[in-house]
mmCIF file of C-alpha atoms in Angstrom:
data_model
loop_
_atom_site.group_PDB
_atom_site.id
_atom_site.type_symbol
_atom_site.label_atom_id
_atom_site.label_comp_id
_atom_site.label_asym_id
_atom_site.label_seq_id
_atom_site.Cartn_x
_atom_site.Cartn_y
_atom_site.Cartn_z
ATOM 1 C CA ALA A 1 120.974 -168.308 45.197
ATOM 2 C CA ARG A 2 123.407 -170.631 45.306
ATOM 3 C CA SER A 3 121.893 -173.954 45.125
ATOM 4 C CA LEU A 4 119.264 -173.217 42.584
ATOM 5 C CA ASP A 5 123.039 -171.531 40.586
ATOM 6 C CA LYS A 6 124.823 -175.519 41.639
ATOM 7 C CA LEU A 7 121.606 -177.422 39.987
ATOM 8 C CA TYR A 8 121.296 -175.271 37.115
ATOM 9 C CA ASN A 9 124.258 -176.148 35.720
ATOM 10 C CA PHE A 10 124.638 -179.188 36.220
ATOM 11 C CA ALA A 11 121.813 -179.570 34.455
ATOM 12 C CA ASP A 12 122.320 -177.594 31.733
ATOM 13 C CA CYS A 13 126.384 -178.753 31.433
ATOM 14 C CA SER A 14 124.127 -182.874 31.240
ATOM 15 C CA GLY A 15 122.158 -182.096 28.584
ATOM 16 C CA LEU A 16 119.148 -181.782 30.437
ATOM 17 C CA HIS A 17 115.819 -180.039 30.831
ATOM 18 C CA LEU A 18 115.391 -178.383 35.036
ATOM 19 C CA ILE A 19 112.145 -178.464 35.994
ATOM 20 C CA PHE A 20 111.563 -176.717 39.428
ATOM 21 C CA ALA A 21 108.381 -177.925 41.903
ATOM 22 C CA LEU A 22 108.390 -174.894 44.700
ATOM 23 C CA ASN A 23 107.751 -174.656 48.034
ATOM 24 C CA ALA A 24 104.095 -174.874 48.931
ATOM 25 C CA MET A 25 103.929 -175.693 52.289
ATOM 26 C CA ARG A 26 104.372 -171.458 52.981
ATOM 27 C CA ARG A 27 100.621 -171.286 53.757
ATOM 28 C CA ASN A 28 98.354 -167.637 54.702
ATOM 29 C CA PRO A 29 96.476 -167.529 56.982
ATOM 30 C CA ASN A 30 93.494 -168.304 55.123
ATOM 31 C CA ASN A 31 95.326 -171.762 53.923
ATOM 32 C CA SER A 32 96.572 -169.905 50.805
ATOM 33 C CA TRP A 33 99.761 -170.851 49.659
ATOM 34 C CA ASN A 34 102.386 -167.222 50.503
ATOM 35 C CA SER A 35 103.779 -167.272 47.156
ATOM 36 C CA SER A 36 105.709 -164.269 48.267
ATOM 37 C CA SER A 37 109.347 -166.379 48.693
ATOM 38 C CA ALA A 38 108.439 -168.568 45.483
ATOM 39 C CA LEU A 39 108.592 -164.367 44.046
ATOM 40 C CA SER A 40 112.518 -163.968 45.019
ATOM 41 C CA LEU A 41 113.277 -167.366 43.435
ATOM 42 C CA LEU A 42 111.302 -166.316 40.298
ATOM 43 C CA LYS A 43 112.910 -163.163 38.838
ATOM 44 C CA TYR A 44 116.588 -164.524 40.516
ATOM 45 C CA SER A 45 116.014 -166.932 38.551
ATOM 46 C CA ALA A 46 114.663 -164.957 35.267
ATOM 47 C CA SER A 47 117.758 -162.218 36.274
ATOM 48 C CA LYS A 48 120.079 -165.591 35.337
ATOM 49 C CA LYS A 49 117.833 -166.151 32.347
ATOM 50 C CA TYR A 50 117.186 -169.784 33.565
ATOM 51 C CA ASN A 51 115.846 -170.824 30.681
ATOM 52 C CA ILE A 52 113.385 -173.433 33.925
ATOM 53 C CA SER A 53 109.624 -175.212 33.985
ATOM 54 C CA TRP A 54 108.136 -175.317 36.874
ATOM 55 C CA GLU A 55 105.244 -176.772 39.725
ATOM 56 C CA LEU A 56 103.959 -176.189 43.247
ATOM 57 C CA GLY A 57 105.354 -178.942 46.073
ATOM 58 C CA ASN A 58 105.006 -183.008 46.210
ATOM 59 C CA GLU A 59 102.198 -185.321 47.451
ATOM 60 C CA PRO A 60 99.362 -183.347 47.990
ATOM 61 C CA ASN A 61 97.880 -186.020 49.904
ATOM 62 C CA ASN A 62 100.756 -186.256 52.291
ATOM 63 C CA TYR A 63 100.441 -182.488 53.668
ATOM 64 C CA ARG A 64 98.721 -183.002 57.322
ATOM 65 C CA THR A 65 100.421 -186.498 57.569
ATOM 66 C CA MET A 66 104.007 -184.370 56.762
ATOM 67 C CA HIS A 67 103.744 -180.800 57.670
ATOM 68 C CA GLY A 68 100.469 -180.978 60.048
ATOM 69 C CA ARG A 69 98.157 -178.516 57.376
ATOM 70 C CA ALA A 70 95.937 -180.207 54.571
ATOM 71 C CA VAL A 71 95.780 -178.424 51.558
ATOM 72 C CA ASN A 72 92.582 -180.118 48.684
ATOM 73 C CA GLY A 73 92.289 -180.451 44.960
ATOM 74 C CA SER A 74 90.215 -177.341 45.273
ATOM 75 C CA GLN A 75 92.761 -174.699 46.359
ATOM 76 C CA LEU A 76 95.631 -176.565 45.145
ATOM 77 C CA GLY A 77 93.697 -175.667 42.022
ATOM 78 C CA LYS A 78 93.873 -172.048 42.636
ATOM 79 C CA ASP A 79 97.221 -171.978 44.063
ATOM 80 C CA TYR A 80 98.254 -173.332 40.909
ATOM 81 C CA ILE A 81 96.956 -170.161 39.365
ATOM 82 C CA GLN A 82 97.869 -167.931 41.542
ATOM 83 C CA LEU A 83 101.604 -169.507 40.627
ATOM 84 C CA LYS A 84 100.902 -168.964 36.723
ATOM 85 C CA SER A 85 100.141 -165.179 36.747
ATOM 86 C CA LEU A 86 103.348 -165.414 38.561
ATOM 87 C CA LEU A 87 104.989 -166.585 35.393
ATOM 88 C CA GLN A 88 103.190 -164.676 33.062
ATOM 89 C CA PRO A 89 104.786 -161.008 33.669
ATOM 90 C CA ILE A 90 107.825 -162.698 33.845
ATOM 91 C CA ARG A 91 109.080 -162.085 29.865
ATOM 92 C CA ILE A 92 111.094 -166.175 30.546
ATOM 93 C CA TYR A 93 108.474 -167.036 32.400
ATOM 94 C CA SER A 94 105.791 -165.908 30.539
ATOM 95 C CA ARG A 95 105.404 -169.700 28.599
ATOM 96 C CA ALA A 96 107.252 -171.004 30.411
ATOM 97 C CA SER A 97 105.600 -174.777 31.225
ATOM 98 C CA LEU A 98 103.330 -175.629 34.247
ATOM 99 C CA TYR A 99 102.824 -179.899 35.654
ATOM 100 C CA GLY A 100 101.095 -180.401 38.464
ATOM 101 C CA PRO A 101 99.932 -181.454 40.890
ATOM 102 C CA ASN A 102 102.298 -185.228 41.259
ATOM 103 C CA ILE A 103 99.517 -186.466 43.325
ATOM 104 C CA GLY A 104 100.529 -189.933 45.374
ATOM 105 C CA ARG A 105 99.682 -193.402 44.638
ATOM 106 C CA PRO A 106 95.926 -192.538 42.899
ATOM 107 C CA ARG A 107 93.140 -193.867 46.608
ATOM 108 C CA LYS A 108 90.606 -192.294 47.305
ATOM 109 C CA ASN A 109 90.996 -189.946 48.771
ATOM 110 C CA VAL A 110 94.068 -189.106 46.715
ATOM 111 C CA ILE A 111 91.886 -189.256 42.878
ATOM 112 C CA ALA A 112 88.968 -186.847 44.508
ATOM 113 C CA LEU A 113 92.483 -184.608 45.429
ATOM 114 C CA LEU A 114 92.577 -184.446 41.973
ATOM 115 C CA ASP A 115 89.312 -184.365 41.197
ATOM 116 C CA GLY A 116 88.649 -181.423 42.758
ATOM 117 C CA PHE A 117 92.795 -179.610 40.917
ATOM 118 C CA MET A 118 91.629 -180.361 37.749
ATOM 119 C CA LYS A 119 88.170 -178.478 37.903
ATOM 120 C CA VAL A 120 89.502 -175.845 38.745
ATOM 121 C CA ALA A 121 93.062 -175.537 37.133
ATOM 122 C CA GLY A 122 92.980 -178.623 34.693
ATOM 123 C CA SER A 123 94.218 -176.110 31.520
ATOM 124 C CA THR A 124 96.257 -174.411 33.588
ATOM 125 C CA VAL A 125 98.882 -177.268 33.789
ATOM 126 C CA ASP A 126 100.634 -178.767 30.333
ATOM 127 C CA ALA A 127 100.922 -181.868 32.156
ATOM 128 C CA VAL A 128 99.369 -183.765 34.619
ATOM 129 C CA THR A 129 101.947 -185.582 37.047
ATOM 130 C CA TRP A 130 101.455 -188.495 39.147
ATOM 131 C CA GLN A 131 104.475 -191.098 41.318
ATOM 132 C CA HIS A 132 103.872 -194.863 41.780
ATOM 133 C CA CYS A 133 106.005 -196.757 44.431
ATOM 134 C CA TYR A 134 105.405 -199.950 44.635
ATOM 135 C CA ILE A 135 106.568 -201.927 47.276
ATOM 136 C CA ASP A 136 106.927 -201.141 51.277
ATOM 137 C CA GLY A 137 109.942 -200.498 51.393
ATOM 138 C CA ARG A 138 110.290 -202.189 55.346
ATOM 139 C CA VAL A 139 109.246 -205.388 53.650
ATOM 140 C CA VAL A 140 110.636 -206.011 50.239
ATOM 141 C CA LYS A 141 112.413 -209.499 49.500
ATOM 142 C CA VAL A 142 113.941 -210.541 46.336
ATOM 143 C CA MET A 143 111.031 -212.440 45.167
ATOM 144 C CA ASP A 144 108.645 -209.477 44.917
ATOM 145 C CA PHE A 145 110.489 -208.318 41.563
ATOM 146 C CA LEU A 146 109.522 -211.075 40.551
ATOM 147 C CA LYS A 147 106.470 -210.849 41.199
ATOM 148 C CA THR A 148 103.293 -210.660 38.633
ATOM 149 C CA ARG A 149 100.567 -208.977 40.136
ATOM 150 C CA LEU A 150 102.285 -206.382 41.738
ATOM 151 C CA LEU A 151 103.807 -205.775 38.159
ATOM 152 C CA ASP A 152 100.254 -205.044 37.046
ATOM 153 C CA THR A 153 99.558 -202.112 40.073
ATOM 154 C CA LEU A 154 100.454 -199.839 37.798
ATOM 155 C CA SER A 155 97.902 -199.923 34.843
ATOM 156 C CA ASP A 156 94.871 -199.944 37.094
ATOM 157 C CA GLN A 157 96.718 -196.620 39.033
ATOM 158 C CA ILE A 158 97.139 -194.638 34.848
ATOM 159 C CA ARG A 159 93.158 -195.879 34.009
ATOM 160 C CA LYS A 160 91.891 -194.130 37.178
ATOM 161 C CA ILE A 161 93.744 -190.869 36.163
ATOM 162 C CA GLN A 162 92.612 -191.364 32.839
ATOM 163 C CA LYS A 163 89.059 -191.299 34.009
ATOM 164 C CA VAL A 164 90.194 -188.037 36.277
ATOM 165 C CA VAL A 165 91.659 -186.529 33.589
ATOM 166 C CA ASN A 166 89.815 -187.018 30.970
ATOM 167 C CA THR A 167 86.874 -185.649 32.707
ATOM 168 C CA TYR A 168 87.662 -182.462 31.775
ATOM 169 C CA THR A 169 90.239 -182.690 29.543
ATOM 170 C CA PRO A 170 89.975 -184.943 27.443
ATOM 171 C CA GLY A 171 94.156 -185.940 25.764
ATOM 172 C CA LYS A 172 95.778 -183.873 28.542
ATOM 173 C CA LYS A 173 98.633 -185.091 29.106
ATOM 174 C CA ILE A 174 100.004 -187.334 31.741
ATOM 175 C CA TRP A 175 104.017 -188.003 33.173
ATOM 176 C CA LEU A 176 104.629 -190.696 35.818
ATOM 177 C CA GLU A 177 106.765 -187.819 37.750
ATOM 178 C CA GLY A 178 108.628 -189.935 40.336
ATOM 179 C CA VAL A 179 108.461 -194.312 40.345
ATOM 180 C CA VAL A 180 110.456 -196.367 43.219
ATOM 181 C CA THR A 181 110.834 -200.164 42.618
ATOM 182 C CA THR A 182 110.127 -199.310 46.761
ATOM 183 C CA SER A 183 108.826 -196.742 49.139
ATOM 184 C CA ALA A 184 111.058 -195.182 52.523
ATOM 185 C CA GLY A 185 113.448 -194.364 50.049
ATOM 186 C CA GLY A 186 114.322 -198.125 49.192
ATOM 187 C CA THR A 187 116.654 -201.847 50.132
ATOM 188 C CA ASN A 188 120.068 -201.493 50.338
ATOM 189 C CA ASN A 189 121.065 -204.246 48.726
ATOM 190 C CA LEU A 190 118.261 -204.680 46.610
ATOM 191 C CA SER A 191 116.218 -201.436 44.631
ATOM 192 C CA ASP A 192 119.557 -200.372 42.997
ATOM 193 C CA SER A 193 120.093 -204.170 42.600
ATOM 194 C CA TYR A 194 120.115 -206.004 39.527
ATOM 195 C CA ALA A 195 115.926 -207.916 40.421
ATOM 196 C CA ALA A 196 115.068 -204.106 40.880
ATOM 197 C CA GLY A 197 115.650 -203.321 36.523
ATOM 198 C CA PHE A 198 112.633 -206.399 35.611
ATOM 199 C CA LEU A 199 109.992 -203.540 37.691
ATOM 200 C CA TRP A 200 111.763 -200.450 35.884
ATOM 201 C CA LEU A 201 111.829 -202.317 32.658
ATOM 202 C CA ASN A 202 108.161 -203.445 32.805
ATOM 203 C CA THR A 203 106.904 -199.494 33.816
ATOM 204 C CA LEU A 204 108.517 -198.688 31.015
ATOM 205 C CA GLY A 205 106.695 -201.350 28.480
ATOM 206 C CA MET A 206 103.213 -200.490 30.165
ATOM 207 C CA LEU A 207 103.456 -197.167 30.204
ATOM 208 C CA ALA A 208 104.513 -196.749 26.416
ATOM 209 C CA ASN A 209 101.510 -198.648 25.941
ATOM 210 C CA GLN A 210 99.011 -196.659 27.551
ATOM 211 C CA GLY A 211 100.183 -193.556 26.415
ATOM 212 C CA ILE A 212 102.580 -191.672 28.716
ATOM 213 C CA ASP A 213 105.431 -190.332 26.589
ATOM 214 C CA VAL A 214 107.075 -189.563 29.969
ATOM 215 C CA VAL A 215 108.748 -191.173 33.235
ATOM 216 C CA ILE A 216 110.841 -189.441 35.744
ATOM 217 C CA ARG A 217 113.495 -191.414 37.908
ATOM 218 C CA HIS A 218 112.832 -191.468 41.290
ATOM 219 C CA SER A 219 116.861 -190.732 41.381
ATOM 220 C CA PHE A 220 120.131 -190.422 40.085
ATOM 221 C CA PHE A 221 122.841 -190.210 42.696
ATOM 222 C CA ASP A 222 122.686 -189.641 46.537
ATOM 223 C CA HIS A 223 119.070 -189.983 47.690
ATOM 224 C CA GLY A 224 118.015 -193.759 48.480
ATOM 225 C CA TYR A 225 119.089 -196.805 47.347
ATOM 226 C CA ASN A 226 116.803 -196.514 44.493
ATOM 227 C CA HIS A 227 119.244 -194.176 42.101
ATOM 228 C CA LEU A 228 121.249 -194.652 39.146
ATOM 229 C CA VAL A 229 124.621 -193.926 39.947
ATOM 230 C CA ASP A 230 126.731 -195.660 43.091
ATOM 231 C CA GLN A 231 128.444 -192.541 45.755
ATOM 232 C CA ASN A 232 131.719 -193.589 43.347
ATOM 233 C CA PHE A 233 129.878 -192.449 40.320
ATOM 234 C CA ASN A 234 129.776 -196.215 38.993
ATOM 235 C CA PRO A 235 126.661 -197.206 37.165
ATOM 236 C CA LEU A 236 124.127 -199.088 38.740
ATOM 237 C CA PRO A 237 121.999 -202.256 36.487
ATOM 238 C CA ASP A 238 118.936 -199.891 36.342
ATOM 239 C CA TYR A 239 121.100 -196.879 34.707
ATOM 240 C CA TRP A 240 122.083 -199.948 31.656
ATOM 241 C CA LEU A 241 118.732 -200.737 30.993
ATOM 242 C CA SER A 242 117.957 -196.668 30.863
ATOM 243 C CA LEU A 243 120.508 -196.346 28.464
ATOM 244 C CA LEU A 244 119.597 -199.499 26.455
ATOM 245 C CA TYR A 245 116.416 -198.919 26.485
ATOM 246 C CA LYS A 246 117.245 -195.034 25.185
ATOM 247 C CA ARG A 247 119.729 -195.849 22.875
ATOM 248 C CA LEU A 248 117.195 -198.623 21.650
ATOM 249 C CA ILE A 249 113.629 -197.432 22.070
ATOM 250 C CA GLY A 250 112.029 -195.307 19.554
ATOM 251 C CA PRO A 251 108.913 -193.442 21.203
ATOM 252 C CA LYS A 252 106.450 -195.636 18.799
ATOM 253 C CA VAL A 253 104.714 -198.325 20.433
ATOM 254 C CA LEU A 254 103.863 -201.451 18.299
ATOM 255 C CA ALA A 255 100.886 -203.555 18.852
ATOM 256 C CA VAL A 256 102.981 -207.780 19.518
ATOM 257 C CA HIS A 257 100.744 -210.295 18.797
ATOM 258 C CA VAL A 258 102.258 -214.259 20.711
ATOM 259 C CA ALA A 259 100.610 -217.464 20.327
ATOM 260 C CA GLY A 260 100.173 -219.758 22.682
ATOM 261 C CA LEU A 261 101.172 -217.000 25.176
ATOM 262 C CA GLN A 262 97.828 -215.407 24.884
ATOM 263 C CA ARG A 263 95.025 -217.377 27.099
ATOM 264 C CA LYS A 264 91.550 -217.899 27.174
ATOM 265 C CA PRO A 265 91.092 -215.670 30.220
ATOM 266 C CA ARG A 266 88.546 -217.862 32.329
ATOM 267 C CA PRO A 267 85.409 -216.638 34.448
ATOM 268 C CA GLY A 268 87.058 -214.716 37.442
ATOM 269 C CA ARG A 269 90.771 -215.712 36.961
ATOM 270 C CA VAL A 270 93.224 -212.539 35.708
ATOM 271 C CA ILE A 271 96.041 -213.638 33.431
ATOM 272 C CA ARG A 272 99.507 -212.581 34.939
ATOM 273 C CA ASP A 273 102.206 -213.521 32.347
ATOM 274 C CA LYS A 274 105.835 -214.483 33.717
ATOM 275 C CA LEU A 275 106.814 -213.645 29.917
ATOM 276 C CA ARG A 276 106.111 -209.796 28.925
ATOM 277 C CA ILE A 277 107.409 -208.766 25.178
ATOM 278 C CA TYR A 278 106.634 -205.400 23.948
ATOM 279 C CA ALA A 279 107.624 -203.630 20.839
ATOM 280 C CA HIS A 280 108.539 -200.532 19.212
ATOM 281 C CA CYS A 281 110.855 -198.764 16.336
ATOM 282 C CA THR A 282 113.547 -198.676 16.725
ATOM 283 C CA ASN A 283 114.654 -195.723 17.633
ATOM 284 C CA HIS A 284 115.324 -193.228 15.012
ATOM 285 C CA HIS A 285 118.296 -191.039 16.713
ATOM 286 C CA ASN A 286 120.335 -194.347 16.695
ATOM 287 C CA HIS A 287 123.006 -194.669 12.918
ATOM 288 C CA ASN A 288 123.362 -198.301 13.645
ATOM 289 C CA TYR A 289 119.480 -199.501 12.101
ATOM 290 C CA VAL A 290 117.607 -197.876 9.278
ATOM 291 C CA ARG A 291 114.565 -196.218 9.367
ATOM 292 C CA GLY A 292 111.413 -199.568 9.342
ATOM 293 C CA SER A 293 113.771 -200.687 12.138
ATOM 294 C CA ILE A 294 112.259 -203.175 15.309
ATOM 295 C CA THR A 295 112.993 -203.160 18.788
ATOM 296 C CA LEU A 296 111.301 -205.880 20.840
ATOM 297 C CA PHE A 297 112.500 -205.573 24.614
ATOM 298 C CA ILE A 298 111.427 -209.083 26.291
ATOM 299 C CA ILE A 299 111.382 -210.094 30.432
ATOM 300 C CA ASN A 300 111.079 -213.616 30.639
ATOM 301 C CA LEU A 301 110.415 -213.984 34.744
ATOM 302 C CA HIS A 302 109.990 -217.878 34.461
ATOM 303 C CA ARG A 303 112.668 -220.036 36.288
ATOM 304 C CA SER A 304 113.079 -221.760 32.978
ATOM 305 C CA ARG A 305 114.103 -220.495 29.773
ATOM 306 C CA LYS A 306 111.886 -219.531 26.656
ATOM 307 C CA LYS A 307 112.317 -220.286 23.175
ATOM 308 C CA ILE A 308 110.681 -217.156 21.208
ATOM 309 C CA LYS A 309 109.692 -217.706 17.269
ATOM 310 C CA LEU A 310 109.406 -214.545 15.285
ATOM 311 C CA ALA A 311 106.361 -215.069 12.536
ATOM 312 C CA GLY A 312 105.192 -212.725 9.381
ATOM 313 C CA THR A 313 107.859 -210.136 7.828
ATOM 314 C CA LEU A 314 110.288 -210.924 10.496
ATOM 315 C CA ARG A 315 110.748 -214.364 10.248
ATOM 316 C CA ASP A 316 114.611 -214.399 8.502
ATOM 317 C CA LYS A 317 115.291 -210.698 9.511
ATOM 318 C CA LEU A 318 118.886 -210.371 11.014
ATOM 319 C CA VAL A 319 118.498 -209.678 14.833
ATOM 320 C CA HIS A 320 121.054 -207.700 17.883
ATOM 321 C CA GLN A 321 121.034 -209.531 20.867
ATOM 322 C CA TYR A 322 121.491 -207.280 23.528
ATOM 323 C CA LEU A 323 120.966 -209.597 26.445
ATOM 324 C CA LEU A 324 121.223 -208.372 30.400
ATOM 325 C CA GLN A 325 121.904 -210.955 33.470
ATOM 326 C CA PRO A 326 123.254 -210.279 36.358
ATOM 327 C CA TYR A 327 127.309 -210.313 36.733
ATOM 328 C CA GLY A 328 128.540 -212.104 40.144
ATOM 329 C CA GLN A 329 128.127 -214.560 42.728
ATOM 330 C CA GLU A 330 124.653 -212.629 44.285
ATOM 331 C CA GLY A 331 122.544 -213.951 41.468
ATOM 332 C CA LEU A 332 119.718 -211.544 41.079
ATOM 333 C CA LYS A 333 121.073 -209.319 44.172
ATOM 334 C CA SER A 334 124.139 -208.357 42.209
ATOM 335 C CA LYS A 335 124.387 -204.063 42.060
ATOM 336 C CA SER A 336 126.498 -205.418 38.380
ATOM 337 C CA VAL A 337 125.188 -206.373 35.331
ATOM 338 C CA GLN A 338 126.993 -208.796 31.923
ATOM 339 C CA LEU A 339 125.743 -207.967 28.193
ATOM 340 C CA ASN A 340 125.800 -210.672 26.135
ATOM 341 C CA GLY A 341 128.820 -212.425 28.326
ATOM 342 C CA GLN A 342 130.450 -209.061 29.343
ATOM 343 C CA PRO A 343 130.715 -207.410 32.434
ATOM 344 C CA LEU A 344 129.864 -203.558 31.867
ATOM 345 C CA VAL A 345 132.016 -201.302 33.863
ATOM 346 C CA MET A 346 133.299 -197.675 33.279
ATOM 347 C CA VAL A 347 136.427 -197.764 30.717
ATOM 348 C CA ASP A 348 137.406 -194.534 32.422
ATOM 349 C CA ASP A 349 136.066 -191.420 34.948
ATOM 350 C CA GLY A 350 134.461 -190.072 31.687
ATOM 351 C CA THR A 351 134.319 -192.963 28.695
ATOM 352 C CA LEU A 352 131.067 -195.391 28.492
ATOM 353 C CA PRO A 353 131.701 -198.817 27.342
ATOM 354 C CA GLU A 354 130.401 -199.940 23.871
ATOM 355 C CA LEU A 355 127.175 -201.840 24.517
ATOM 356 C CA LYS A 356 127.975 -204.568 21.678
ATOM 357 C CA PRO A 357 125.199 -205.713 20.443
ATOM 358 C CA ARG A 358 125.361 -210.177 19.673
ATOM 359 C CA PRO A 359 124.170 -210.561 16.120
ATOM 360 C CA LEU A 360 122.085 -213.867 15.705
ATOM 361 C CA ARG A 361 121.399 -215.673 12.439
ATOM 362 C CA ALA A 362 118.915 -215.007 9.884
ATOM 363 C CA GLY A 363 115.671 -217.026 11.004
ATOM 364 C CA ARG A 364 117.182 -217.834 14.426
ATOM 365 C CA THR A 365 114.872 -218.674 18.009
ATOM 366 C CA LEU A 366 115.348 -216.709 20.684
ATOM 367 C CA VAL A 367 116.131 -218.834 23.454
ATOM 368 C CA ILE A 368 114.934 -216.128 26.491
ATOM 369 C CA PRO A 369 116.828 -218.094 29.119
ATOM 370 C CA PRO A 370 115.882 -218.002 33.049
ATOM 371 C CA VAL A 371 115.145 -214.463 34.811
ATOM 372 C CA THR A 372 116.780 -212.215 32.373
ATOM 373 C CA MET A 373 115.685 -209.703 30.153
ATOM 374 C CA GLY A 374 117.223 -208.292 27.241
ATOM 375 C CA PHE A 375 116.356 -205.793 23.451
ATOM 376 C CA TYR A 376 116.391 -207.829 20.129
ATOM 377 C CA VAL A 377 117.061 -205.226 17.345
ATOM 378 C CA VAL A 378 115.271 -206.614 13.898
ATOM 379 C CA LYS A 379 117.142 -205.230 11.571
ATOM 380 C CA ASN A 380 115.424 -203.758 8.778
ATOM 381 C CA VAL A 381 112.497 -204.875 8.830
ATOM 382 C CA ASN A 382 110.871 -202.079 6.653
ATOM 383 C CA ALA A 383 108.247 -201.654 8.815
ATOM 384 C CA LEU A 384 105.609 -199.398 7.706
ATOM 385 C CA ALA A 385 104.574 -196.969 11.079
ATOM 386 C CA CYS A 386 108.728 -197.264 11.501
ATOM 387 C CA ARG A 387 109.740 -195.456 8.503
ATOM 388 C CA TYR A 388 108.502 -192.085 8.943
ATOM 389 C CA ARG A 389 108.617 -190.161 12.444
#
């Protein structure tokens, strides 16, 4: 109870919504879920009027390896129906959201587990969840973060998940509930460095393009090396990247066509571009920009700078540049970043620095330095798709 109090108070104080995953490994002799301790927790949480959403378990495909007891998809589905029946009589949780099954990488056995789950309990969950890990943390080098083949592994996984989900519950929301750059809690000096940001930003762009509208990050603090802030609560590179993303990027995705980039595919050859450009409507909540503005975010994995000329209605518009580069002697391994040449550091324990853009004159070519990423707000475009919610 004391742990839940601390966790809920942290989330509530931060303006966050808490999703609590109950322990699915308490099992009865017939392998059904033993919900007695969960019911005690639910009753306590209800007595405190905690506004919580719920989940059951974590990576059920690993239960045999981790706990010596496997749970198949149909049994997991029955367990979720049981959890739903526990929530409904509790007034505060009768309409609480339920998420799952939070499977791991969708290999063949995992897809079979998801299929069994969706068949039994697909309509029970408000969103289907899964986790993605890019690299085995035991064998990782800084150059791995620049491999286009690695960046593209996520796209195939999304399609596999969507195929199963749409078979049973067409249109059901899918969330990426855990994304880490490297497994085993990450790799010191790498998964918390500037280089890891290429995977993170590409993940956000690719998922939005494929219709996934919620991404949950592992983790904010303390666990492994994939966290967003260090032990002294100083923001790490992915924190600044996430903050800029939240401030500048709205949920509406726009199609991008880049002349000279889309090469014609040849039989047996996959095009893997090292220059990646995503476009969204600018965040409506950002009062520095009027509705109808567009934000591009660009990843340049080339070892040379790239020039991008805006065309059409974007051609003669003022652009605000937010270019993120590593700061210090460590280069891509750096845990510090600079925005438009200025190091990003906290002003004090409770104050973020001002994230100042660099204005680029209308019609100017965008110059993207080698192995960097940045955001570009094209102001006052008055784009029809971005004028309304």
